[in-house]
Amino acid sequence: MQRTAVNPWDWSLKLGYNQAEIIEGMSRHVICSGQTAVDGEGNPQHPGDMRSQINLALDNLEAVLLAAAGMGLGDITRLGIYATDVDEALKNFDLLAMRFGPLECAPPMTLLGVTRLAVPGLLFEIEATAAS
């Protein structure tokens, strides 16, 4: 698979994502549902702690990609992020940089503020599309 970044402006790169990517030569495409800060039984974890919830949601996203598809975070081509407090989520986006930066992966993403998520107590949800 070959990825070509499309960035007519560079401001998004400073935030860790490309405006678009051209994906060529892929053979598999995986769409992951939203991952949150829940344990293996689906119980919410880290109430009131955005940073810990983001970290666990990323762990869960990585587990879904690896377990189900044999892919990793570097194969992600698109992220959708939902947060009950956008400002607090952005304060903790270094967690995304720490995961995606070493992989030289800056998938296009959208961050939306929402009034709540499906399960009370959850603050952050991340969905992804991956390809290889």
PDB file of N, CA, C and O in Angstrom, residues 7-73:
ATOM      1  N   ASN A   7      -1.629  17.989   1.400  1.00  0.00           N
ATOM      2  CA  ASN A   7      -1.660  19.103   2.348  1.00  0.00           C
ATOM      3  C   ASN A   7      -1.405  20.418   1.619  1.00  0.00           C
ATOM      4  O   ASN A   7      -0.274  20.869   1.540  1.00  0.00           O
ATOM      5  N   PRO A   8      -2.460  21.052   1.086  1.00  0.00           N
ATOM      6  CA  PRO A   8      -2.234  22.341   0.443  1.00  0.00           C
ATOM      7  C   PRO A   8      -1.789  23.412   1.439  1.00  0.00           C
ATOM      8  O   PRO A   8      -1.250  24.437   1.039  1.00  0.00           O
ATOM      9  N   TRP A   9      -2.011  23.161   2.726  1.00  0.00           N
ATOM     10  CA  TRP A   9      -1.551  24.038   3.808  1.00  0.00           C
ATOM     11  C   TRP A   9      -0.856  23.159   4.830  1.00  0.00           C
ATOM     12  O   TRP A   9      -1.135  21.975   4.920  1.00  0.00           O
ATOM     13  N   ASP A  10       0.038  23.729   5.627  1.00  0.00           N
ATOM     14  CA  ASP A  10       0.778  22.902   6.589  1.00  0.00           C
ATOM     15  C   ASP A  10       0.252  22.987   8.019  1.00  0.00           C
ATOM     16  O   ASP A  10       0.754  22.310   8.900  1.00  0.00           O
ATOM     17  N   TRP A  11      -0.787  23.769   8.270  1.00  0.00           N
ATOM     18  CA  TRP A  11      -1.246  23.948   9.652  1.00  0.00           C
ATOM     19  C   TRP A  11      -1.714  22.647  10.291  1.00  0.00           C
ATOM     20  O   TRP A  11      -1.519  22.434  11.479  1.00  0.00           O
ATOM     21  N   SER A  12      -2.315  21.746   9.520  1.00  0.00           N
ATOM     22  CA  SER A  12      -2.797  20.488  10.118  1.00  0.00           C
ATOM     23  C   SER A  12      -1.637  19.583  10.527  1.00  0.00           C
ATOM     24  O   SER A  12      -1.761  18.809  11.475  1.00  0.00           O
ATOM     25  N   LEU A  13      -0.516  19.695   9.829  1.00  0.00           N
ATOM     26  CA  LEU A  13       0.649  18.875  10.192  1.00  0.00           C
ATOM     27  C   LEU A  13       1.129  19.207  11.596  1.00  0.00           C
ATOM     28  O   LEU A  13       1.584  18.336  12.329  1.00  0.00           O
ATOM     29  N   LYS A  14       1.017  20.485  11.974  1.00  0.00           N
ATOM     30  CA  LYS A  14       1.404  20.893  13.321  1.00  0.00           C
ATOM     31  C   LYS A  14       0.498  20.278  14.372  1.00  0.00           C
ATOM     32  O   LYS A  14       0.886  20.149  15.533  1.00  0.00           O
ATOM     33  N   LEU A  15      -0.716  19.887  13.963  1.00  0.00           N
ATOM     34  CA  LEU A  15      -1.667  19.240  14.872  1.00  0.00           C
ATOM     35  C   LEU A  15      -1.630  17.717  14.751  1.00  0.00           C
ATOM     36  O   LEU A  15      -2.361  17.026  15.448  1.00  0.00           O
ATOM     37  N   GLY A  16      -0.808  17.203  13.834  1.00  0.00           N
ATOM     38  CA  GLY A  16      -0.595  15.767  13.749  1.00  0.00           C
ATOM     39  C   GLY A  16      -1.441  15.017  12.743  1.00  0.00           C
ATOM     40  O   GLY A  16      -1.583  13.804  12.847  1.00  0.00           O
ATOM     41  N   TYR A  17      -2.016  15.716  11.754  1.00  0.00           N
ATOM     42  CA  TYR A  17      -2.781  14.982  10.751  1.00  0.00           C
ATOM     43  C   TYR A  17      -2.667  15.626   9.380  1.00  0.00           C
ATOM     44  O   TYR A  17      -2.365  16.802   9.249  1.00  0.00           O
ATOM     45  N   ASN A  18      -2.898  14.812   8.354  1.00  0.00           N
ATOM     46  CA  ASN A  18      -2.925  15.277   6.973  1.00  0.00           C
ATOM     47  C   ASN A  18      -4.338  15.721   6.621  1.00  0.00           C
ATOM     48  O   ASN A  18      -5.313  15.170   7.132  1.00  0.00           O
ATOM     49  N   GLN A  19      -4.437  16.670   5.692  1.00  0.00           N
ATOM     50  CA  GLN A  19      -5.745  17.091   5.201  1.00  0.00           C
ATOM     51  C   GLN A  19      -6.428  15.951   4.448  1.00  0.00           C
ATOM     52  O   GLN A  19      -7.631  15.774   4.536  1.00  0.00           O
ATOM     53  N   ALA A  20      -5.648  15.176   3.728  1.00  0.00           N
ATOM     54  CA  ALA A  20      -6.159  14.022   2.983  1.00  0.00           C
ATOM     55  C   ALA A  20      -4.992  13.106   2.694  1.00  0.00           C
ATOM     56  O   ALA A  20      -3.831  13.489   2.844  1.00  0.00           O
ATOM     57  N   GLU A  21      -5.311  11.888   2.284  1.00  0.00           N
ATOM     58  CA  GLU A  21      -4.297  10.948   1.836  1.00  0.00           C
ATOM     59  C   GLU A  21      -4.832  10.197   0.637  1.00  0.00           C
ATOM     60  O   GLU A  21      -6.009   9.823   0.609  1.00  0.00           O
ATOM     61  N   ILE A  22      -3.960   9.983  -0.332  1.00  0.00           N
ATOM     62  CA  ILE A  22      -4.285   9.118  -1.458  1.00  0.00           C
ATOM     63  C   ILE A  22      -3.745   7.744  -1.096  1.00  0.00           C
ATOM     64  O   ILE A  22      -2.566   7.591  -0.770  1.00  0.00           O
ATOM     65  N   ILE A  23      -4.615   6.743  -1.108  1.00  0.00           N
ATOM     66  CA  ILE A  23      -4.243   5.374  -0.763  1.00  0.00           C
ATOM     67  C   ILE A  23      -4.306   4.544  -2.041  1.00  0.00           C
ATOM     68  O   ILE A  23      -5.359   4.456  -2.677  1.00  0.00           O
ATOM     69  N   GLU A  24      -3.173   3.944  -2.400  1.00  0.00           N
ATOM     70  CA  GLU A  24      -3.119   3.129  -3.611  1.00  0.00           C
ATOM     71  C   GLU A  24      -2.556   1.755  -3.278  1.00  0.00           C
ATOM     72  O   GLU A  24      -1.726   1.617  -2.392  1.00  0.00           O
ATOM     73  N   GLY A  25      -3.026   0.756  -3.992  1.00  0.00           N
ATOM     74  CA  GLY A  25      -2.487  -0.579  -3.879  1.00  0.00           C
ATOM     75  C   GLY A  25      -2.883  -1.324  -2.618  1.00  0.00           C
ATOM     76  O   GLY A  25      -2.170  -2.223  -2.184  1.00  0.00           O
ATOM     77  N   MET A  26      -4.015  -1.001  -2.030  1.00  0.00           N
ATOM     78  CA  MET A  26      -4.425  -1.719  -0.823  1.00  0.00           C
ATOM     79  C   MET A  26      -5.149  -3.003  -1.203  1.00  0.00           C
ATOM     80  O   MET A  26      -5.768  -3.103  -2.253  1.00  0.00           O
ATOM     81  N   SER A  27      -5.053  -3.986  -0.311  1.00  0.00           N
ATOM     82  CA  SER A  27      -5.741  -5.245  -0.564  1.00  0.00           C
ATOM     83  C   SER A  27      -6.796  -5.554   0.505  1.00  0.00           C
ATOM     84  O   SER A  27      -7.696  -6.336   0.261  1.00  0.00           O
ATOM     85  N   ARG A  28      -6.656  -4.920   1.681  1.00  0.00           N
ATOM     86  CA  ARG A  28      -7.637  -5.138   2.748  1.00  0.00           C
ATOM     87  C   ARG A  28      -8.037  -3.797   3.333  1.00  0.00           C
ATOM     88  O   ARG A  28      -7.235  -2.883   3.435  1.00  0.00           O
ATOM     89  N   HIS A  29      -9.294  -3.733   3.762  1.00  0.00           N
ATOM     90  CA  HIS A  29      -9.863  -2.496   4.287  1.00  0.00           C
ATOM     91  C   HIS A  29     -10.673  -2.885   5.524  1.00  0.00           C
ATOM     92  O   HIS A  29     -11.541  -3.745   5.448  1.00  0.00           O
ATOM     93  N   VAL A  30     -10.369  -2.265   6.663  1.00  0.00           N
ATOM     94  CA  VAL A  30     -11.066  -2.586   7.917  1.00  0.00           C
ATOM     95  C   VAL A  30     -11.691  -1.314   8.470  1.00  0.00           C
ATOM     96  O   VAL A  30     -11.036  -0.270   8.527  1.00  0.00           O
ATOM     97  N   ILE A  31     -12.930  -1.421   8.887  1.00  0.00           N
ATOM     98  CA  ILE A  31     -13.620  -0.292   9.509  1.00  0.00           C
ATOM     99  C   ILE A  31     -13.900  -0.684  10.956  1.00  0.00           C
ATOM    100  O   ILE A  31     -14.594  -1.669  11.216  1.00  0.00           O
ATOM    101  N   CYS A  32     -13.309   0.065  11.895  1.00  0.00           N
ATOM    102  CA  CYS A  32     -13.460  -0.225  13.328  1.00  0.00           C
ATOM    103  C   CYS A  32     -14.546   0.664  13.917  1.00  0.00           C
ATOM    104  O   CYS A  32     -14.564   1.872  13.680  1.00  0.00           O
ATOM    105  N   SER A  33     -15.397   0.071  14.706  1.00  0.00           N
ATOM    106  CA  SER A  33     -16.389   0.875  15.417  1.00  0.00           C
ATOM    107  C   SER A  33     -15.686   1.702  16.486  1.00  0.00           C
ATOM    108  O   SER A  33     -14.509   1.492  16.785  1.00  0.00           O
ATOM    109  N   GLY A  34     -16.413   2.632  17.060  1.00  0.00           N
ATOM    110  CA  GLY A  34     -15.839   3.490  18.080  1.00  0.00           C
ATOM    111  C   GLY A  34     -15.311   2.701  19.264  1.00  0.00           C
ATOM    112  O   GLY A  34     -16.000   1.828  19.788  1.00  0.00           O
ATOM    113  N   GLN A  35     -14.092   3.012  19.663  1.00  0.00           N
ATOM    114  CA  GLN A  35     -13.471   2.372  20.814  1.00  0.00           C
ATOM    115  C   GLN A  35     -13.404   3.389  21.947  1.00  0.00           C
ATOM    116  O   GLN A  35     -13.099   4.561  21.736  1.00  0.00           O
ATOM    117  N   THR A  36     -13.683   2.910  23.144  1.00  0.00           N
ATOM    118  CA  THR A  36     -13.740   3.776  24.316  1.00  0.00           C
ATOM    119  C   THR A  36     -12.894   3.185  25.433  1.00  0.00           C
ATOM    120  O   THR A  36     -12.232   2.168  25.251  1.00  0.00           O
ATOM    121  N   ALA A  37     -12.985   3.800  26.594  1.00  0.00           N
ATOM    122  CA  ALA A  37     -12.230   3.353  27.766  1.00  0.00           C
ATOM    123  C   ALA A  37     -13.055   2.339  28.556  1.00  0.00           C
ATOM    124  O   ALA A  37     -13.593   2.633  29.616  1.00  0.00           O
ATOM    125  N   VAL A  38     -13.173   1.138  27.998  1.00  0.00           N
ATOM    126  CA  VAL A  38     -13.864   0.057  28.690  1.00  0.00           C
ATOM    127  C   VAL A  38     -12.921  -1.127  28.847  1.00  0.00           C
ATOM    128  O   VAL A  38     -11.978  -1.287  28.074  1.00  0.00           O
ATOM    129  N   ASP A  39     -13.208  -1.955  29.848  1.00  0.00           N
ATOM    130  CA  ASP A  39     -12.410  -3.166  30.034  1.00  0.00           C
ATOM    131  C   ASP A  39     -12.957  -4.272  29.137  1.00  0.00           C
ATOM    132  O   ASP A  39     -13.877  -4.039  28.347  1.00  0.00           O
ATOM    133  N   GLY A  40     -12.409  -5.466  29.281  1.00  0.00           N
ATOM    134  CA  GLY A  40     -12.804  -6.604  28.457  1.00  0.00           C
ATOM    135  C   GLY A  40     -14.250  -7.031  28.634  1.00  0.00           C
ATOM    136  O   GLY A  40     -14.790  -7.759  27.806  1.00  0.00           O
ATOM    137  N   GLU A  41     -14.890  -6.573  29.694  1.00  0.00           N
ATOM    138  CA  GLU A  41     -16.299  -6.882  29.947  1.00  0.00           C
ATOM    139  C   GLU A  41     -17.217  -5.742  29.499  1.00  0.00           C
ATOM    140  O   GLU A  41     -18.428  -5.823  29.674  1.00  0.00           O
ATOM    141  N   GLY A  42     -16.627  -4.659  28.971  1.00  0.00           N
ATOM    142  CA  GLY A  42     -17.423  -3.524  28.522  1.00  0.00           C
ATOM    143  C   GLY A  42     -17.746  -2.519  29.620  1.00  0.00           C
ATOM    144  O   GLY A  42     -18.588  -1.644  29.430  1.00  0.00           O
ATOM    145  N   ASN A  43     -17.052  -2.631  30.757  1.00  0.00           N
ATOM    146  CA  ASN A  43     -17.293  -1.710  31.862  1.00  0.00           C
ATOM    147  C   ASN A  43     -16.436  -0.449  31.716  1.00  0.00           C
ATOM    148  O   ASN A  43     -15.223  -0.544  31.515  1.00  0.00           O
ATOM    149  N   PRO A  44     -17.051   0.734  31.835  1.00  0.00           N
ATOM    150  CA  PRO A  44     -16.289   1.976  31.734  1.00  0.00           C
ATOM    151  C   PRO A  44     -15.189   2.049  32.788  1.00  0.00           C
ATOM    152  O   PRO A  44     -15.367   1.603  33.915  1.00  0.00           O
ATOM    153  N   GLN A  45     -14.062   2.611  32.376  1.00  0.00           N
ATOM    154  CA  GLN A  45     -12.903   2.750  33.254  1.00  0.00           C
ATOM    155  C   GLN A  45     -12.510   4.227  33.360  1.00  0.00           C
ATOM    156  O   GLN A  45     -12.823   5.021  32.487  1.00  0.00           O
ATOM    157  N   HIS A  46     -11.801   4.570  34.409  1.00  0.00           N
ATOM    158  CA  HIS A  46     -11.217   5.902  34.604  1.00  0.00           C
ATOM    159  C   HIS A  46     -12.243   7.044  34.564  1.00  0.00           C
ATOM    160  O   HIS A  46     -12.111   7.990  33.795  1.00  0.00           O
ATOM    161  N   PRO A  47     -13.279   6.984  35.404  1.00  0.00           N
ATOM    162  CA  PRO A  47     -14.289   8.047  35.401  1.00  0.00           C
ATOM    163  C   PRO A  47     -13.670   9.423  35.661  1.00  0.00           C
ATOM    164  O   PRO A  47     -12.829   9.578  36.545  1.00  0.00           O
ATOM    165  N   GLY A  48     -14.056  10.385  34.823  1.00  0.00           N
ATOM    166  CA  GLY A  48     -13.603  11.758  34.997  1.00  0.00           C
ATOM    167  C   GLY A  48     -12.172  12.033  34.574  1.00  0.00           C
ATOM    168  O   GLY A  48     -11.704  13.156  34.710  1.00  0.00           O
ATOM    169  N   ASP A  49     -11.455  11.046  34.040  1.00  0.00           N
ATOM    170  CA  ASP A  49     -10.038  11.192  33.700  1.00  0.00           C
ATOM    171  C   ASP A  49      -9.861  11.076  32.184  1.00  0.00           C
ATOM    172  O   ASP A  49      -9.690   9.978  31.645  1.00  0.00           O
ATOM    173  N   MET A  50      -9.915  12.202  31.490  1.00  0.00           N
ATOM    174  CA  MET A  50      -9.830  12.224  30.027  1.00  0.00           C
ATOM    175  C   MET A  50      -8.542  11.576  29.538  1.00  0.00           C
ATOM    176  O   MET A  50      -8.565  10.777  28.600  1.00  0.00           O
ATOM    177  N   ARG A  51      -7.419  11.889  30.141  1.00  0.00           N
ATOM    178  CA  ARG A  51      -6.137  11.361  29.670  1.00  0.00           C
ATOM    179  C   ARG A  51      -6.107   9.829  29.731  1.00  0.00           C
ATOM    180  O   ARG A  51      -5.729   9.163  28.765  1.00  0.00           O
ATOM    181  N   SER A  52      -6.530   9.278  30.849  1.00  0.00           N
ATOM    182  CA  SER A  52      -6.545   7.816  30.987  1.00  0.00           C
ATOM    183  C   SER A  52      -7.550   7.184  30.035  1.00  0.00           C
ATOM    184  O   SER A  52      -7.310   6.099  29.501  1.00  0.00           O
ATOM    185  N   GLN A  53      -8.677   7.866  29.804  1.00  0.00           N
ATOM    186  CA  GLN A  53      -9.667   7.321  28.877  1.00  0.00           C
ATOM    187  C   GLN A  53      -9.141   7.328  27.438  1.00  0.00           C
ATOM    188  O   GLN A  53      -9.355   6.369  26.696  1.00  0.00           O
ATOM    189  N   ILE A  54      -8.454   8.385  27.049  1.00  0.00           N
ATOM    190  CA  ILE A  54      -7.868   8.424  25.701  1.00  0.00           C
ATOM    191  C   ILE A  54      -6.852   7.292  25.553  1.00  0.00           C
ATOM    192  O   ILE A  54      -6.847   6.567  24.554  1.00  0.00           O
ATOM    193  N   ASN A  55      -6.014   7.116  26.544  1.00  0.00           N
ATOM    194  CA  ASN A  55      -4.981   6.077  26.484  1.00  0.00           C
ATOM    195  C   ASN A  55      -5.598   4.688  26.346  1.00  0.00           C
ATOM    196  O   ASN A  55      -5.166   3.882  25.514  1.00  0.00           O
ATOM    197  N   LEU A  56      -6.632   4.399  27.145  1.00  0.00           N
ATOM    198  CA  LEU A  56      -7.270   3.082  27.073  1.00  0.00           C
ATOM    199  C   LEU A  56      -8.037   2.917  25.764  1.00  0.00           C
ATOM    200  O   LEU A  56      -8.033   1.826  25.170  1.00  0.00           O
ATOM    201  N   ALA A  57      -8.679   3.966  25.275  1.00  0.00           N
ATOM    202  CA  ALA A  57      -9.374   3.877  23.988  1.00  0.00           C
ATOM    203  C   ALA A  57      -8.381   3.549  22.869  1.00  0.00           C
ATOM    204  O   ALA A  57      -8.679   2.741  21.981  1.00  0.00           O
ATOM    205  N   LEU A  58      -7.199   4.154  22.901  1.00  0.00           N
ATOM    206  CA  LEU A  58      -6.164   3.839  21.911  1.00  0.00           C
ATOM    207  C   LEU A  58      -5.679   2.404  22.060  1.00  0.00           C
ATOM    208  O   LEU A  58      -5.452   1.712  21.063  1.00  0.00           O
ATOM    209  N   ASP A  59      -5.511   1.938  23.301  1.00  0.00           N
ATOM    210  CA  ASP A  59      -5.133   0.534  23.529  1.00  0.00           C
ATOM    211  C   ASP A  59      -6.181  -0.388  22.917  1.00  0.00           C
ATOM    212  O   ASP A  59      -5.850  -1.379  22.255  1.00  0.00           O
ATOM    213  N   ASN A  60      -7.457  -0.070  23.159  1.00  0.00           N
ATOM    214  CA  ASN A  60      -8.542  -0.915  22.651  1.00  0.00           C
ATOM    215  C   ASN A  60      -8.601  -0.878  21.125  1.00  0.00           C
ATOM    216  O   ASN A  60      -8.834  -1.908  20.483  1.00  0.00           O
ATOM    217  N   LEU A  61      -8.382   0.294  20.532  1.00  0.00           N
ATOM    218  CA  LEU A  61      -8.346   0.395  19.070  1.00  0.00           C
ATOM    219  C   LEU A  61      -7.225  -0.463  18.508  1.00  0.00           C
ATOM    220  O   LEU A  61      -7.424  -1.222  17.550  1.00  0.00           O
ATOM    221  N   GLU A  62      -6.073  -0.378  19.126  1.00  0.00           N
ATOM    222  CA  GLU A  62      -4.938  -1.182  18.658  1.00  0.00           C
ATOM    223  C   GLU A  62      -5.231  -2.670  18.805  1.00  0.00           C
ATOM    224  O   GLU A  62      -4.910  -3.464  17.917  1.00  0.00           O
ATOM    225  N   ALA A  63      -5.876  -3.065  19.875  1.00  0.00           N
ATOM    226  CA  ALA A  63      -6.216  -4.481  20.089  1.00  0.00           C
ATOM    227  C   ALA A  63      -7.186  -4.981  19.025  1.00  0.00           C
ATOM    228  O   ALA A  63      -7.030  -6.093  18.513  1.00  0.00           O
ATOM    229  N   VAL A  64      -8.172  -4.176  18.677  1.00  0.00           N
ATOM    230  CA  VAL A  64      -9.130  -4.574  17.639  1.00  0.00           C
ATOM    231  C   VAL A  64      -8.411  -4.746  16.312  1.00  0.00           C
ATOM    232  O   VAL A  64      -8.606  -5.742  15.611  1.00  0.00           O
ATOM    233  N   LEU A  65      -7.559  -3.794  15.955  1.00  0.00           N
ATOM    234  CA  LEU A  65      -6.835  -3.885  14.685  1.00  0.00           C
ATOM    235  C   LEU A  65      -5.924  -5.102  14.640  1.00  0.00           C
ATOM    236  O   LEU A  65      -5.876  -5.823  13.648  1.00  0.00           O
ATOM    237  N   LEU A  66      -5.196  -5.329  15.726  1.00  0.00           N
ATOM    238  CA  LEU A  66      -4.257  -6.451  15.748  1.00  0.00           C
ATOM    239  C   LEU A  66      -4.979  -7.786  15.812  1.00  0.00           C
ATOM    240  O   LEU A  66      -4.667  -8.710  15.072  1.00  0.00           O
ATOM    241  N   ALA A  67      -5.965  -7.895  16.704  1.00  0.00           N
ATOM    242  CA  ALA A  67      -6.647  -9.170  16.912  1.00  0.00           C
ATOM    243  C   ALA A  67      -7.480  -9.578  15.708  1.00  0.00           C
ATOM    244  O   ALA A  67      -7.453 -10.729  15.284  1.00  0.00           O
ATOM    245  N   ALA A  68      -8.221  -8.648  15.177  1.00  0.00           N
ATOM    246  CA  ALA A  68      -9.174  -8.992  14.132  1.00  0.00           C
ATOM    247  C   ALA A  68      -8.579  -8.935  12.735  1.00  0.00           C
ATOM    248  O   ALA A  68      -9.024  -9.637  11.851  1.00  0.00           O
ATOM    249  N   ALA A  69      -7.593  -8.091  12.548  1.00  0.00           N
ATOM    250  CA  ALA A  69      -7.171  -7.837  11.177  1.00  0.00           C
ATOM    251  C   ALA A  69      -5.681  -7.986  10.926  1.00  0.00           C
ATOM    252  O   ALA A  69      -5.238  -7.865   9.794  1.00  0.00           O
ATOM    253  N   GLY A  70      -4.895  -8.213  11.956  1.00  0.00           N
ATOM    254  CA  GLY A  70      -3.458  -8.295  11.756  1.00  0.00           C
ATOM    255  C   GLY A  70      -2.854  -6.990  11.300  1.00  0.00           C
ATOM    256  O   GLY A  70      -1.856  -6.969  10.581  1.00  0.00           O
ATOM    257  N   MET A  71      -3.468  -5.882  11.690  1.00  0.00           N
ATOM    258  CA  MET A  71      -2.987  -4.552  11.335  1.00  0.00           C
ATOM    259  C   MET A  71      -2.585  -3.816  12.598  1.00  0.00           C
ATOM    260  O   MET A  71      -2.777  -4.315  13.703  1.00  0.00           O
ATOM    261  N   GLY A  72      -2.061  -2.627  12.430  1.00  0.00           N
ATOM    262  CA  GLY A  72      -1.679  -1.807  13.569  1.00  0.00           C
ATOM    263  C   GLY A  72      -2.073  -0.365  13.348  1.00  0.00           C
ATOM    264  O   GLY A  72      -2.682  -0.009  12.332  1.00  0.00           O
ATOM    265  N   LEU A  73      -1.690   0.483  14.284  1.00  0.00           N
ATOM    266  CA  LEU A  73      -2.035   1.901  14.190  1.00  0.00           C
ATOM    267  C   LEU A  73      -1.466   2.547  12.930  1.00  0.00           C
ATOM    268  O   LEU A  73      -2.058   3.468  12.376  1.00  0.00           O
TER     269      LEU A  73
END
